[in-house]
Tab-separated table of C-alpha atoms and ligand atoms in Angstrom:
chain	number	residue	atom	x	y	z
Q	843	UNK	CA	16.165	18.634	18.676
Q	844	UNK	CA	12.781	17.876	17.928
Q	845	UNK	CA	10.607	15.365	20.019
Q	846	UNK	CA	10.054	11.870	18.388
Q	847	UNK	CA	6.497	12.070	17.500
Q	848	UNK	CA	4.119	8.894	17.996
Q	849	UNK	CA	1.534	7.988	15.732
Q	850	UNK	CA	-1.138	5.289	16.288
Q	851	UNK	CA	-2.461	3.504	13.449
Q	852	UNK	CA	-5.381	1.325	12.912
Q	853	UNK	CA	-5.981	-1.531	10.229
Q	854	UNK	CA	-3.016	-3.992	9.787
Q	855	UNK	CA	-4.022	-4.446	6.078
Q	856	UNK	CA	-2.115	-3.329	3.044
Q	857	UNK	CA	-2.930	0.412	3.616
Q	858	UNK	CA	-2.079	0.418	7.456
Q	859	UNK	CA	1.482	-1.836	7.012
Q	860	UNK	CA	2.279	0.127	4.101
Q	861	UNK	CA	1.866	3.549	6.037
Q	862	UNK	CA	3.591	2.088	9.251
Q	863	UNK	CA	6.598	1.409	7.217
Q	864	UNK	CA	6.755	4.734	5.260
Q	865	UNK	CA	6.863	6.298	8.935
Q	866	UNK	CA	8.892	4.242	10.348
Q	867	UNK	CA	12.197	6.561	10.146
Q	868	UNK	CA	10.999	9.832	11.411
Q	869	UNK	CA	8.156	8.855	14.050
Q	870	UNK	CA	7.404	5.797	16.681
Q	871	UNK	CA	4.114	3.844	14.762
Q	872	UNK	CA	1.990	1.411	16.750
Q	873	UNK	CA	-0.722	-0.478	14.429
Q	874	UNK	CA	-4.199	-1.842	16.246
Q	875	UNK	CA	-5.815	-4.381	14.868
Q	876	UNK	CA	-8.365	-6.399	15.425
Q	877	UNK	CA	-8.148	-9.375	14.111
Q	878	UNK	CA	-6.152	-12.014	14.925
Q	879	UNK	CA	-3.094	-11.940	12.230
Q	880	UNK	CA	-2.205	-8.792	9.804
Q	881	UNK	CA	-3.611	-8.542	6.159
Q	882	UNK	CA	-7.561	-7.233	6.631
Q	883	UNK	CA	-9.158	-8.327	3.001
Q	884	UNK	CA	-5.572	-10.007	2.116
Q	885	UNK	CA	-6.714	-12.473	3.875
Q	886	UNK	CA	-6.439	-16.268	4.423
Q	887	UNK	CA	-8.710	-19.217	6.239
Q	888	UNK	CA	-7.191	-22.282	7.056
Q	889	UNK	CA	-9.016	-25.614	7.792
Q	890	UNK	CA	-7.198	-28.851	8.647
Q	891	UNK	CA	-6.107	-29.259	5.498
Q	892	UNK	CA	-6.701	-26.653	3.258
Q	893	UNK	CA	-5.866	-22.537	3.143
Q	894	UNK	CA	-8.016	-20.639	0.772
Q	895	UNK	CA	-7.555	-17.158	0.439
Q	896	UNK	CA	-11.463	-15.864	1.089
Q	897	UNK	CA	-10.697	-12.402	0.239
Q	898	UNK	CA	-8.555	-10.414	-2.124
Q	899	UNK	CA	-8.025	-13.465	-4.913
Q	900	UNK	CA	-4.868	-11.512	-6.744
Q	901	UNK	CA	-3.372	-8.445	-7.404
Q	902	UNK	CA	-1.700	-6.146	-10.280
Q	903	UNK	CA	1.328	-4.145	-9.773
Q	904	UNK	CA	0.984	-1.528	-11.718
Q	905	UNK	CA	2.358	1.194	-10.421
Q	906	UNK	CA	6.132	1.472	-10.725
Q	907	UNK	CA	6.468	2.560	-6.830
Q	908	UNK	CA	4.385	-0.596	-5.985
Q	909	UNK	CA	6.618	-2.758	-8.215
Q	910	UNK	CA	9.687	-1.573	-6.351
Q	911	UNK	CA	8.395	-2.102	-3.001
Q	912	UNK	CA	7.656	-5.800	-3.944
Q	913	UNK	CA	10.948	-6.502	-5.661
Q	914	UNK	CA	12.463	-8.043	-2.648
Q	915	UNK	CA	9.472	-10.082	-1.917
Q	916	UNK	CA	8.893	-11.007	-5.472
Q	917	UNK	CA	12.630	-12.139	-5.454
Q	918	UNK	CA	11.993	-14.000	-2.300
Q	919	UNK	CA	9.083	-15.949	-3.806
Q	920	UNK	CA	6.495	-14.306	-1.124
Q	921	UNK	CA	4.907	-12.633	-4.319
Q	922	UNK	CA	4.422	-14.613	-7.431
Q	923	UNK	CA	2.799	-14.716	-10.626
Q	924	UNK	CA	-1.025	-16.742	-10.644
Q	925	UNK	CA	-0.178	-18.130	-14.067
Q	926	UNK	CA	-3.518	-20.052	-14.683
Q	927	UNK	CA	-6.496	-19.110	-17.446
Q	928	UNK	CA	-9.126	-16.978	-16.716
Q	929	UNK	CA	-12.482	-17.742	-18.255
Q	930	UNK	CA	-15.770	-16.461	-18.799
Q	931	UNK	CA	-18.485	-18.576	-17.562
Q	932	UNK	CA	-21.258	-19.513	-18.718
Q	933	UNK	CA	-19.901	-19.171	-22.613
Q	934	UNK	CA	-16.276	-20.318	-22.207
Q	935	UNK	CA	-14.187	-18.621	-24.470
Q	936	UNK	CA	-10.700	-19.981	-23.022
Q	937	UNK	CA	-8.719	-18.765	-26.239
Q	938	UNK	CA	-9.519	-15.536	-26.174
Q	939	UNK	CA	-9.292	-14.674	-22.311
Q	940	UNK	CA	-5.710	-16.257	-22.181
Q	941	UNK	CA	-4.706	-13.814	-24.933
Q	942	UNK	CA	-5.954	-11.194	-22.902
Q	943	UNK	CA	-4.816	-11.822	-19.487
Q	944	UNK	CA	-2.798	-8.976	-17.880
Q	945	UNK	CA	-0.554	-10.523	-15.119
Q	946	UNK	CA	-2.120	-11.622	-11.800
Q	947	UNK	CA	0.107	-12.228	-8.487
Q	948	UNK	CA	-0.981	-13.507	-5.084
Q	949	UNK	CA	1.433	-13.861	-2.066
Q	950	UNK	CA	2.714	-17.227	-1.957
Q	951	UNK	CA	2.411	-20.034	0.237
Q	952	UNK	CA	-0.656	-17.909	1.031
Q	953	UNK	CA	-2.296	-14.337	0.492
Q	954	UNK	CA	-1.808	-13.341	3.679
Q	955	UNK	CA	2.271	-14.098	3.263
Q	956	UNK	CA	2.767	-10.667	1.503
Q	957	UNK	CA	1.391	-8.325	4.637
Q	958	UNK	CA	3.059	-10.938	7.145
Q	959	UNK	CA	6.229	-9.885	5.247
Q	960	UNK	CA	5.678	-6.410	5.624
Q	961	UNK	CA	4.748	-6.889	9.465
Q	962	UNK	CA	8.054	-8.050	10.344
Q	963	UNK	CA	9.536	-5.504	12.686
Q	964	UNK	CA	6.558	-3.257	13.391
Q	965	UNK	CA	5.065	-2.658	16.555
Q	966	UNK	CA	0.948	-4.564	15.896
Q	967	UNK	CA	-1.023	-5.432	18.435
Q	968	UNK	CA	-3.044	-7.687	16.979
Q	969	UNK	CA	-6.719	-8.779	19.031
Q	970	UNK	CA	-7.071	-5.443	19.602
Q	971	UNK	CA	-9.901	-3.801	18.023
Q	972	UNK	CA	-10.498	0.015	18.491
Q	973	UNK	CA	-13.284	1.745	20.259
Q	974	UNK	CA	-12.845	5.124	19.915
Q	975	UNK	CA	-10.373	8.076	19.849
Q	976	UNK	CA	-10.516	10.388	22.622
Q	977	UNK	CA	-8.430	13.373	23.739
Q	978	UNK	CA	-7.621	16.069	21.088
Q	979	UNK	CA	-5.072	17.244	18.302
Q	980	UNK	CA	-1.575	16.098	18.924
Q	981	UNK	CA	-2.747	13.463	22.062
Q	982	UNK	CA	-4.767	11.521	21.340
Q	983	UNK	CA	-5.666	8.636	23.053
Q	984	UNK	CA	-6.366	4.318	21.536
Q	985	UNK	CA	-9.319	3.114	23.472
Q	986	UNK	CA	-9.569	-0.294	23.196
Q	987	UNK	CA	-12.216	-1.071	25.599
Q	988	UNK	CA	-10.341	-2.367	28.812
Q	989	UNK	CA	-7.264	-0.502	27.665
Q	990	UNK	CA	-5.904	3.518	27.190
Q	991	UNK	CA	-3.339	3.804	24.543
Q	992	UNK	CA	-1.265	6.915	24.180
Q	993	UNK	CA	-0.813	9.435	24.140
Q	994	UNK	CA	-0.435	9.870	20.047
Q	995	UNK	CA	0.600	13.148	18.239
Q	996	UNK	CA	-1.072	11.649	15.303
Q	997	UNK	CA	-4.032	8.852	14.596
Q	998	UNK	CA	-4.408	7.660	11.167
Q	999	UNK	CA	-7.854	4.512	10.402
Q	1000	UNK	CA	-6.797	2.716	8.007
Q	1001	UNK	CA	-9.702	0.354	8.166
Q	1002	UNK	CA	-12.831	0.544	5.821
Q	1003	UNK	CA	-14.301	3.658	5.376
Q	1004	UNK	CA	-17.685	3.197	7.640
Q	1005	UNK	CA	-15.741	1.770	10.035
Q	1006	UNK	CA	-12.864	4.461	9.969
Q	1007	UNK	CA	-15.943	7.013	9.821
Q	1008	UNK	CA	-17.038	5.483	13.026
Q	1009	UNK	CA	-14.047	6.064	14.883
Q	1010	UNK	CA	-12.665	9.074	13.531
Q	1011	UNK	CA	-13.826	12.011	16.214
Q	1012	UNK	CA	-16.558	14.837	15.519
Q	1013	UNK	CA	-13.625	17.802	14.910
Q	1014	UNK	CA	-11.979	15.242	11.690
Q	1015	UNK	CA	-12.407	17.862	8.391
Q	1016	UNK	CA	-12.998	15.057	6.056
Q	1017	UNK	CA	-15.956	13.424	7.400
Q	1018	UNK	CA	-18.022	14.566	4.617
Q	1019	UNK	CA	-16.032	12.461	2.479
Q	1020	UNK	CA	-15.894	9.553	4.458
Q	1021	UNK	CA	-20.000	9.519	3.710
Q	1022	UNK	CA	-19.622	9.938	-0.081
Q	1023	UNK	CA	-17.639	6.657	-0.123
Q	1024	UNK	CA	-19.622	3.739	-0.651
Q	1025	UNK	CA	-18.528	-0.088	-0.379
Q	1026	UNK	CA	-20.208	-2.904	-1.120
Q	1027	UNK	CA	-20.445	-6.468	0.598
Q	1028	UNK	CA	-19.445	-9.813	-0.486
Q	1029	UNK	CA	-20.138	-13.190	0.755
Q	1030	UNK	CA	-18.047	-16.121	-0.098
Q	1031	UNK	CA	-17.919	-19.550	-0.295
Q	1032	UNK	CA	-15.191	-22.068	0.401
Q	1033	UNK	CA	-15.531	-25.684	-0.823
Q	1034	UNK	CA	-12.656	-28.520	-0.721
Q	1035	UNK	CA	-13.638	-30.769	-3.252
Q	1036	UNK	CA	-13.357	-34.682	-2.789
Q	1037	UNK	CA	-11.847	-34.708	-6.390
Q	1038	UNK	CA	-10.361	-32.643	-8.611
Q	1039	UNK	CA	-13.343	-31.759	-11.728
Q	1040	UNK	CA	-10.494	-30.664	-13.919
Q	1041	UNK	CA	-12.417	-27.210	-14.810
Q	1042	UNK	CA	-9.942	-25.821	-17.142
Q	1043	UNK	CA	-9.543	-22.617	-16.087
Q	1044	UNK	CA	-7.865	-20.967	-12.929
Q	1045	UNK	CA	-10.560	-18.274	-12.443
Q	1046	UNK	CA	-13.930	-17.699	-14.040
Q	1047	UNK	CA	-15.584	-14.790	-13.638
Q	1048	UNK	CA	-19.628	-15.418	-14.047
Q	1049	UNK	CA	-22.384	-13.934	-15.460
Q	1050	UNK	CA	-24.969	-15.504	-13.160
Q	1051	UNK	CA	-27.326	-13.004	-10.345
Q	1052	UNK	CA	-25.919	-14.841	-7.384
Q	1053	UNK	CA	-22.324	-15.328	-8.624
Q	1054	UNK	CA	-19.798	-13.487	-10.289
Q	1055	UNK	CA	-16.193	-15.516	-9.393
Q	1056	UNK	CA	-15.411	-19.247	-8.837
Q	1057	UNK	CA	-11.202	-19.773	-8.586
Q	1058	UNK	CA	-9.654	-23.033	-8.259
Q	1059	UNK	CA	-7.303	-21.945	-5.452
Q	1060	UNK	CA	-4.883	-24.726	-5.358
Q	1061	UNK	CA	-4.699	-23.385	-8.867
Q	1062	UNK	CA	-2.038	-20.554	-7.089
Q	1063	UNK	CA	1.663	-21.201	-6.735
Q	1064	UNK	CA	2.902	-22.673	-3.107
Q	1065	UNK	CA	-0.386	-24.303	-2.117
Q	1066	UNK	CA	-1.476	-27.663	-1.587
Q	1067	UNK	CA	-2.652	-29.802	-4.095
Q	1068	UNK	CA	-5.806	-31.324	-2.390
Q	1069	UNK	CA	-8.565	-28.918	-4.757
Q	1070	UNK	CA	-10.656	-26.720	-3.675
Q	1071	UNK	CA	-13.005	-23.826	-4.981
Q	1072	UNK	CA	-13.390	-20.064	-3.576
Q	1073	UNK	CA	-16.935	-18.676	-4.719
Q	1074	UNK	CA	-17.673	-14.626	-4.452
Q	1075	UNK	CA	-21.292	-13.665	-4.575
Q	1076	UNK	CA	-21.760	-10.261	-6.826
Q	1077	UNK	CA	-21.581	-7.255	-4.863
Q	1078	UNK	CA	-25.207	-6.751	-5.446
Q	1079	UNK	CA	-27.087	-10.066	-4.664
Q	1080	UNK	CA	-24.669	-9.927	-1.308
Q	1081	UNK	CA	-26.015	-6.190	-0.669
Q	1082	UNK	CA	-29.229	-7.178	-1.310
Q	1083	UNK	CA	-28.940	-10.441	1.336
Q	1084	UNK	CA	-26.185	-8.730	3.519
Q	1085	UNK	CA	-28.364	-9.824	7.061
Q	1086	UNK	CA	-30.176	-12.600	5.905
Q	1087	UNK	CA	-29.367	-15.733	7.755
Q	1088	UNK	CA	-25.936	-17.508	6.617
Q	1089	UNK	CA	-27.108	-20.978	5.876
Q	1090	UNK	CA	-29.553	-19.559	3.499
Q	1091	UNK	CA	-26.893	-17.753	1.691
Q	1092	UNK	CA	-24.827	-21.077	1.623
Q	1093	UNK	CA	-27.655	-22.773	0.026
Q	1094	UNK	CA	-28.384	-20.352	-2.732
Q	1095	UNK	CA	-24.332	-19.784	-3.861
Q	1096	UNK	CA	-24.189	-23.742	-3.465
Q	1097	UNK	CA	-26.987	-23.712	-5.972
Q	1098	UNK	CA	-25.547	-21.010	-8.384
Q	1099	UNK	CA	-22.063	-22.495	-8.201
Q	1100	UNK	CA	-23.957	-26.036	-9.349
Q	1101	UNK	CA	-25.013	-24.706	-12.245
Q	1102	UNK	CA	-21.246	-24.228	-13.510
Q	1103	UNK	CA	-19.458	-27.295	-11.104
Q	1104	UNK	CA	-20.558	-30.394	-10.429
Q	1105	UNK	CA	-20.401	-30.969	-6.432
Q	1106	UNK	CA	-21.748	-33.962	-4.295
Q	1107	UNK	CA	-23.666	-33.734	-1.403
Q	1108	UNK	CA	-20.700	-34.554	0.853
Q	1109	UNK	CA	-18.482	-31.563	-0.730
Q	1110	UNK	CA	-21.794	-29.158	-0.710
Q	1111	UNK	CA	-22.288	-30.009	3.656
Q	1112	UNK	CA	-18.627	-29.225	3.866
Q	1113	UNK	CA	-18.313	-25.820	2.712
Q	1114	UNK	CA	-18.052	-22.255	4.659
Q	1115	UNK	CA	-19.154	-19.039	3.953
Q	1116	UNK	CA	-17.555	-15.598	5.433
Q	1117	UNK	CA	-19.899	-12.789	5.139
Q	1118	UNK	CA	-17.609	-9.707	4.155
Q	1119	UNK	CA	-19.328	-6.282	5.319
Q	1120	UNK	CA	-16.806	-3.882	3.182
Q	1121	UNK	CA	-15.567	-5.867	0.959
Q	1122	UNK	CA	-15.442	-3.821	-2.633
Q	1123	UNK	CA	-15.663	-0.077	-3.261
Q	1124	UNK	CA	-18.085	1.402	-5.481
Q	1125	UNK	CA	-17.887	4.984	-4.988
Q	1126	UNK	CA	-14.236	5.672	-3.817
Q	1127	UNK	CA	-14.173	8.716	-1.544
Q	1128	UNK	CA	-12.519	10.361	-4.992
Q	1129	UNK	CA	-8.958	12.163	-2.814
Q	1130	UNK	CA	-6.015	9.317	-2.357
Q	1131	UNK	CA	-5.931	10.159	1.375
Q	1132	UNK	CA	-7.921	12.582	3.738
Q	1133	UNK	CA	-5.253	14.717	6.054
Q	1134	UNK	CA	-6.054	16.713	8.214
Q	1135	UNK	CA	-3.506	18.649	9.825
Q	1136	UNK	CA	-5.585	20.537	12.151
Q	1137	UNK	CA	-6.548	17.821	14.415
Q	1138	UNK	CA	-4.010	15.949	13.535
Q	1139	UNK	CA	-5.598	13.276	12.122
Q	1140	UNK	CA	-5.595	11.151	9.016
Q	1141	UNK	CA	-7.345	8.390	7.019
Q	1142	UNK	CA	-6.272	5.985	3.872
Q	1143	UNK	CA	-7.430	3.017	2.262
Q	1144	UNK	CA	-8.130	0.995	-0.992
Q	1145	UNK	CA	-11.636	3.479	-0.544
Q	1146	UNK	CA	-9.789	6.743	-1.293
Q	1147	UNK	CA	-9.068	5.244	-5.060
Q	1148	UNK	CA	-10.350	1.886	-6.067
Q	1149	UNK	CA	-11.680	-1.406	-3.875
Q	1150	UNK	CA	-7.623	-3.189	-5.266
Q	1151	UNK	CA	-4.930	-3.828	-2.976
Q	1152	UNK	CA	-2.590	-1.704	-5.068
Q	1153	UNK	CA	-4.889	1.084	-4.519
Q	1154	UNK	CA	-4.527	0.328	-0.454
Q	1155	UNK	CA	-1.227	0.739	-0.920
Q	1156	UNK	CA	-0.769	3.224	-3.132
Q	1157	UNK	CA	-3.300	5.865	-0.924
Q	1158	UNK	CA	-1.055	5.132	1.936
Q	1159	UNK	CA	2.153	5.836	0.149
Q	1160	UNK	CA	0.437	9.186	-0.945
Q	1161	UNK	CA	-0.419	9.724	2.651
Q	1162	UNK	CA	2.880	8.856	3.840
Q	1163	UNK	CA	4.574	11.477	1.204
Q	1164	UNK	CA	2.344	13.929	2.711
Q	1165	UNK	CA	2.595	13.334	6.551
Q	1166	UNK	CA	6.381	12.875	6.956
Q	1167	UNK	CA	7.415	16.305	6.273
Q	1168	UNK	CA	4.516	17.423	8.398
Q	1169	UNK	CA	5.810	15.307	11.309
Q	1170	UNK	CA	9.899	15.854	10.892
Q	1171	UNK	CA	8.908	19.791	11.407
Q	1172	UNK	CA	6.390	19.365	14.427
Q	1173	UNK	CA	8.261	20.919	17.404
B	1071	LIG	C1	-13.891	-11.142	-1.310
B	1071	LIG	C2	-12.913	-10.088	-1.767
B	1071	LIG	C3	-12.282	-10.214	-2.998
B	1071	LIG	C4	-11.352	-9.254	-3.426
B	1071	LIG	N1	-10.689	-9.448	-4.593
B	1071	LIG	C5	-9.694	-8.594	-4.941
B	1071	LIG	C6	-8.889	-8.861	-6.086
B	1071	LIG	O1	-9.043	-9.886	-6.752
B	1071	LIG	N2	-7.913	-7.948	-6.403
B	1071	LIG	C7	-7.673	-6.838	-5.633
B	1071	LIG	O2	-6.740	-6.062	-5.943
B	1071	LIG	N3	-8.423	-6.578	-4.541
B	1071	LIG	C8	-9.415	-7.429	-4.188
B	1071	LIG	N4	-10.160	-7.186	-3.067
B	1071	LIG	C9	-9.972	-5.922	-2.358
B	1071	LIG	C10	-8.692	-5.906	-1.528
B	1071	LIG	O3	-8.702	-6.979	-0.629
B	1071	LIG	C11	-8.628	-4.569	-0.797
B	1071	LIG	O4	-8.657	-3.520	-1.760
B	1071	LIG	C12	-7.409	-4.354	0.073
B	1071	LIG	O5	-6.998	-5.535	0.732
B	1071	LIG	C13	-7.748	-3.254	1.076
B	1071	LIG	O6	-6.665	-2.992	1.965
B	1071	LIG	P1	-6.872	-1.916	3.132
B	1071	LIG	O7	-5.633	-1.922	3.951
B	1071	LIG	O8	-7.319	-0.628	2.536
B	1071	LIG	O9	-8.111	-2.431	3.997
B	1071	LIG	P2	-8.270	-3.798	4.829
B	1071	LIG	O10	-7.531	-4.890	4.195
B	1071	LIG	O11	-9.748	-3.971	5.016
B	1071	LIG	O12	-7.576	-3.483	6.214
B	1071	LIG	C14	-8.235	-2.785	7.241
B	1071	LIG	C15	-7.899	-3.417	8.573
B	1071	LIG	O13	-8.503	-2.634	9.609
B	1071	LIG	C16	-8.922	-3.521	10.621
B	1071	LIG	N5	-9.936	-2.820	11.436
B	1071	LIG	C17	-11.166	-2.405	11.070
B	1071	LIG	N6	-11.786	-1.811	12.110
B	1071	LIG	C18	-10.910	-1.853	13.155
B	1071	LIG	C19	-10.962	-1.406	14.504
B	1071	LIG	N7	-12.050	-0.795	15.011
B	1071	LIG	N8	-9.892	-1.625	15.305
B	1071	LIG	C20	-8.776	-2.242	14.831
B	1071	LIG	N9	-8.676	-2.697	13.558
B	1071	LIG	C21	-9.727	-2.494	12.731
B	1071	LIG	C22	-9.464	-4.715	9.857
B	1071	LIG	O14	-9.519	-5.871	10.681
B	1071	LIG	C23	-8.440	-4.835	8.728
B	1071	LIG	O15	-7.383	-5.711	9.070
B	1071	LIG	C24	-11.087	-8.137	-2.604
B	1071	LIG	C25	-11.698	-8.023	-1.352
B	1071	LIG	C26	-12.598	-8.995	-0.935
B	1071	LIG	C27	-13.226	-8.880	0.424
C-alpha cells in the first residue's frame, strides 16, 4: 500500500482551511500560520468592548459547491444573512439600492467564526510564520526561523500572492504568474461611537478620494449593540499612502469619514487603523490555482480569481480536485 503522503500548507485563511479539509482523507495536512488565530483577511479585532471585523465586511455564496459547504454552518447560525441597506453616499438613494441588494452573509458572532469553524480538527500551528522552503520535490522542508518542519511530499502558500511568491523556491513553474498578479492595499479605520447617529443604512459605499466604504458593524447579526463604524480607504488613495506614517492616515480617513458622519473629538482620539498590505486583487493571476507537479509544489488564493472570499475558496477547491488524485497515486 501506498505511503501516507504529508503536505504542509501555509495561510490559515479561507483558501488554506478550505484546501486542508479537501485533503484531509487521502494525505496528513499541517497549516502554518502566522498570525495569531485562523481567518487571514476574514478577520476580526477585538477591543474591550467591541469586535469589528477590519477586513473582509461580507460575502456571497454563489457558487452551488460553496453553498453546500456552508449549509451546516449556515444551519448552525455561524453564517448568516447581513440583512441591513446598502447605500450610496454622498447622494443617498436608499430606495433604489435596497431593491437591488443581492444577499450579503458574514460569520456570526464574528467574521472570523466561519474559518474558526472550519479549523476545528486540523492540525494549525498558529504564531508560526514561514521563512522559507528548503529541500526539493517530494521533501521539502517548513522553516520557520528557530524551527525545521518536515519533511513534506507536497507544499502548497496559500497566503497572498507576493508573499506566496516570496516563499515559493526558484525551481516553482508558475512564478511568472505569481508576478502578473497584482493586489492592492487597504487601510482601515475602526471607530466605536459614543452614540448611535442612526445613519440609515448598514453599508455605504462612497464616492469620496480617500474613502470608498463606511459599515455600521453592530449593524451584523450576533454582535453587540454598543455602535461602531468600520471605514476602508479606496484601494488607490491607500496605494498611493501605503508607507506614509499611520497617524497621518488616521487623520485624513477621520476627515473624509466627517464629511458623511458626524463624530466628536472623543470618538475621533479613540479610533484604530490596520494598514492591510494585500488586501484586494486587481489583476488576478487569471488560472484558479498554479500546480506544479514537478516540484511538487502548489499555490491558491482569492488572487488566482477575484480579491472575494468565495473566490479563496473556490481556487482551493479547484486545487484540491486537482491534487488528490495526484497524491492517492504517488508511490
Ligand atoms: C479590508 C478588506 C475588505 C474586504 N472586503 C471583502 C468583502 O466585502 N467581500 C469579500 O468577499 N471579500 C472581501 N475582502 C477580501 C477577502 O478577505 C479575501 O478575498 C479572502 O479572505 C482571501 O482569503 P485567502 O485565504 O486567499 O487569503 P488570506 O485570508 O489573506 O489568508 C492568507 C493567510 O496566510 C498567512 N500568511 C501569509 N504569509 C505567511 C507566512 N510567511 N507564514 C505563515 N502564514 C502566512 C496570513 O497570515 C493569512 O492568514 C476584503 C479584504 C480586506 C483586507
Amino acid at each position: 500500500m501506498a505511503r501516507r503522503k504529508r503536505l504542509g500548507i501555509i495561510g490559515a485563511g479561507m483558501a488554506g482551511l478550505t484546501l486542508a479539509k479537501a485533503m484531509a482523507d487521502c494525505a496528513d495536512v499541517r497549516i502554518f500560520e502566522k498570525s495569531r488565530g485562523v481567518g487571514g483577511r476574514m478577520a476580526t479585532r477585538r477591543t474591550d468592548t467591541v469586535a469589528f471585523d477590519h477586513g473582509a465586511q461580507y460575502f456571497t455564496i454563489r457558487d452551488a459547491r460553496f453553498r453546500a459547504a456552508l449549509e451546516t454552518v449556515r444551519a448552525d447560525g455561524v453564517v448568516q444573512p447581513w440583512a441591513g441597506a446598502l447605500a450610496t453616499l454622498p447622494e443617498n438613494d436608499l430606495a433604489a439600492q435596497l431593491a437591488g441588494n443581492a444577499t450579503r452573509y458574514v460569520g456570526s458572532p464574528s467574521m472570523n467564526a466561519l474559518a474558526k469553524s472550519m479549523a476545528a480538527g486540523l492540525d494549525i500551528q498558529t504564531n508560526t510564520p514561514v521563512q522559507a522552503i528548503t529541500g526539493a520535490a517530494g521533501t521539502w522542508f517548513v522553516e520557520t526561523g528557530d524551527r525545521r518542519e518536515g519533511p513534506f511530499d507536497w507544499v502548497i502558500a496559500a497566503a497572498p500572492a507576493p508573499q506566496s511568491a516570496a516563499l515559493l523556491p526558484g525551481g516553482f513553474a508558475h512564478h511568472a504568474a505569481l508576478a502578473h498578479t497584482r493586489m492592492n492595499a487597504c487601510f482601515t479605520l475602526m471607530i466605536r461611537q459614543a452614540e448611535d447617529a442612526m445613519l440609515p443604512f448598514a453599508a455605504a459605499r462612497v464616492d469620496d478620494p480617500v474613502i470608498g466604504w463606511i459599515s455600521r458593524n453592530n449593524s451584523k447579526p450576533g454582535r453587540s449593540d454598543t455602535p461602531c463604524l468600520v471605514v476602508n480607504a479606496t484601494a488607490q488613495w491607500s496605494d498611493a499612502h501605503l508607507e506614509e506614517p499611520l497617524d497621518d492616515v488616521r487623520r485624513r480617513m477621520l476627515e473624509a469619514t466627517r464629511r458623511y458622519v458626524p463624530l466628536s473629538a472623543v470618538e475621533a482620539e479613540a479610533a484604530v487603523i490596520h494598514r492591510w498590505r494585500y488586501a484586494n486583487v486587481e489583476r488576478p493571476a487569471g488560472q484558479s490555482f498554479l500546480l506544479d507537479e514537478v516540484s511538487r509544489l502548489a499555490a491558491c488564493g482569492d488572487w488566482c480569481i477575484a480579491g472575494r472570499v468565495e473566490a479563496a475558496f473556490l481556487s482551493a477547491t479547484a486545487l484540491g480536485d486537482a491534487l488528490r488524485p495526484i497524491v492517492k497515486a504517488a508511490p
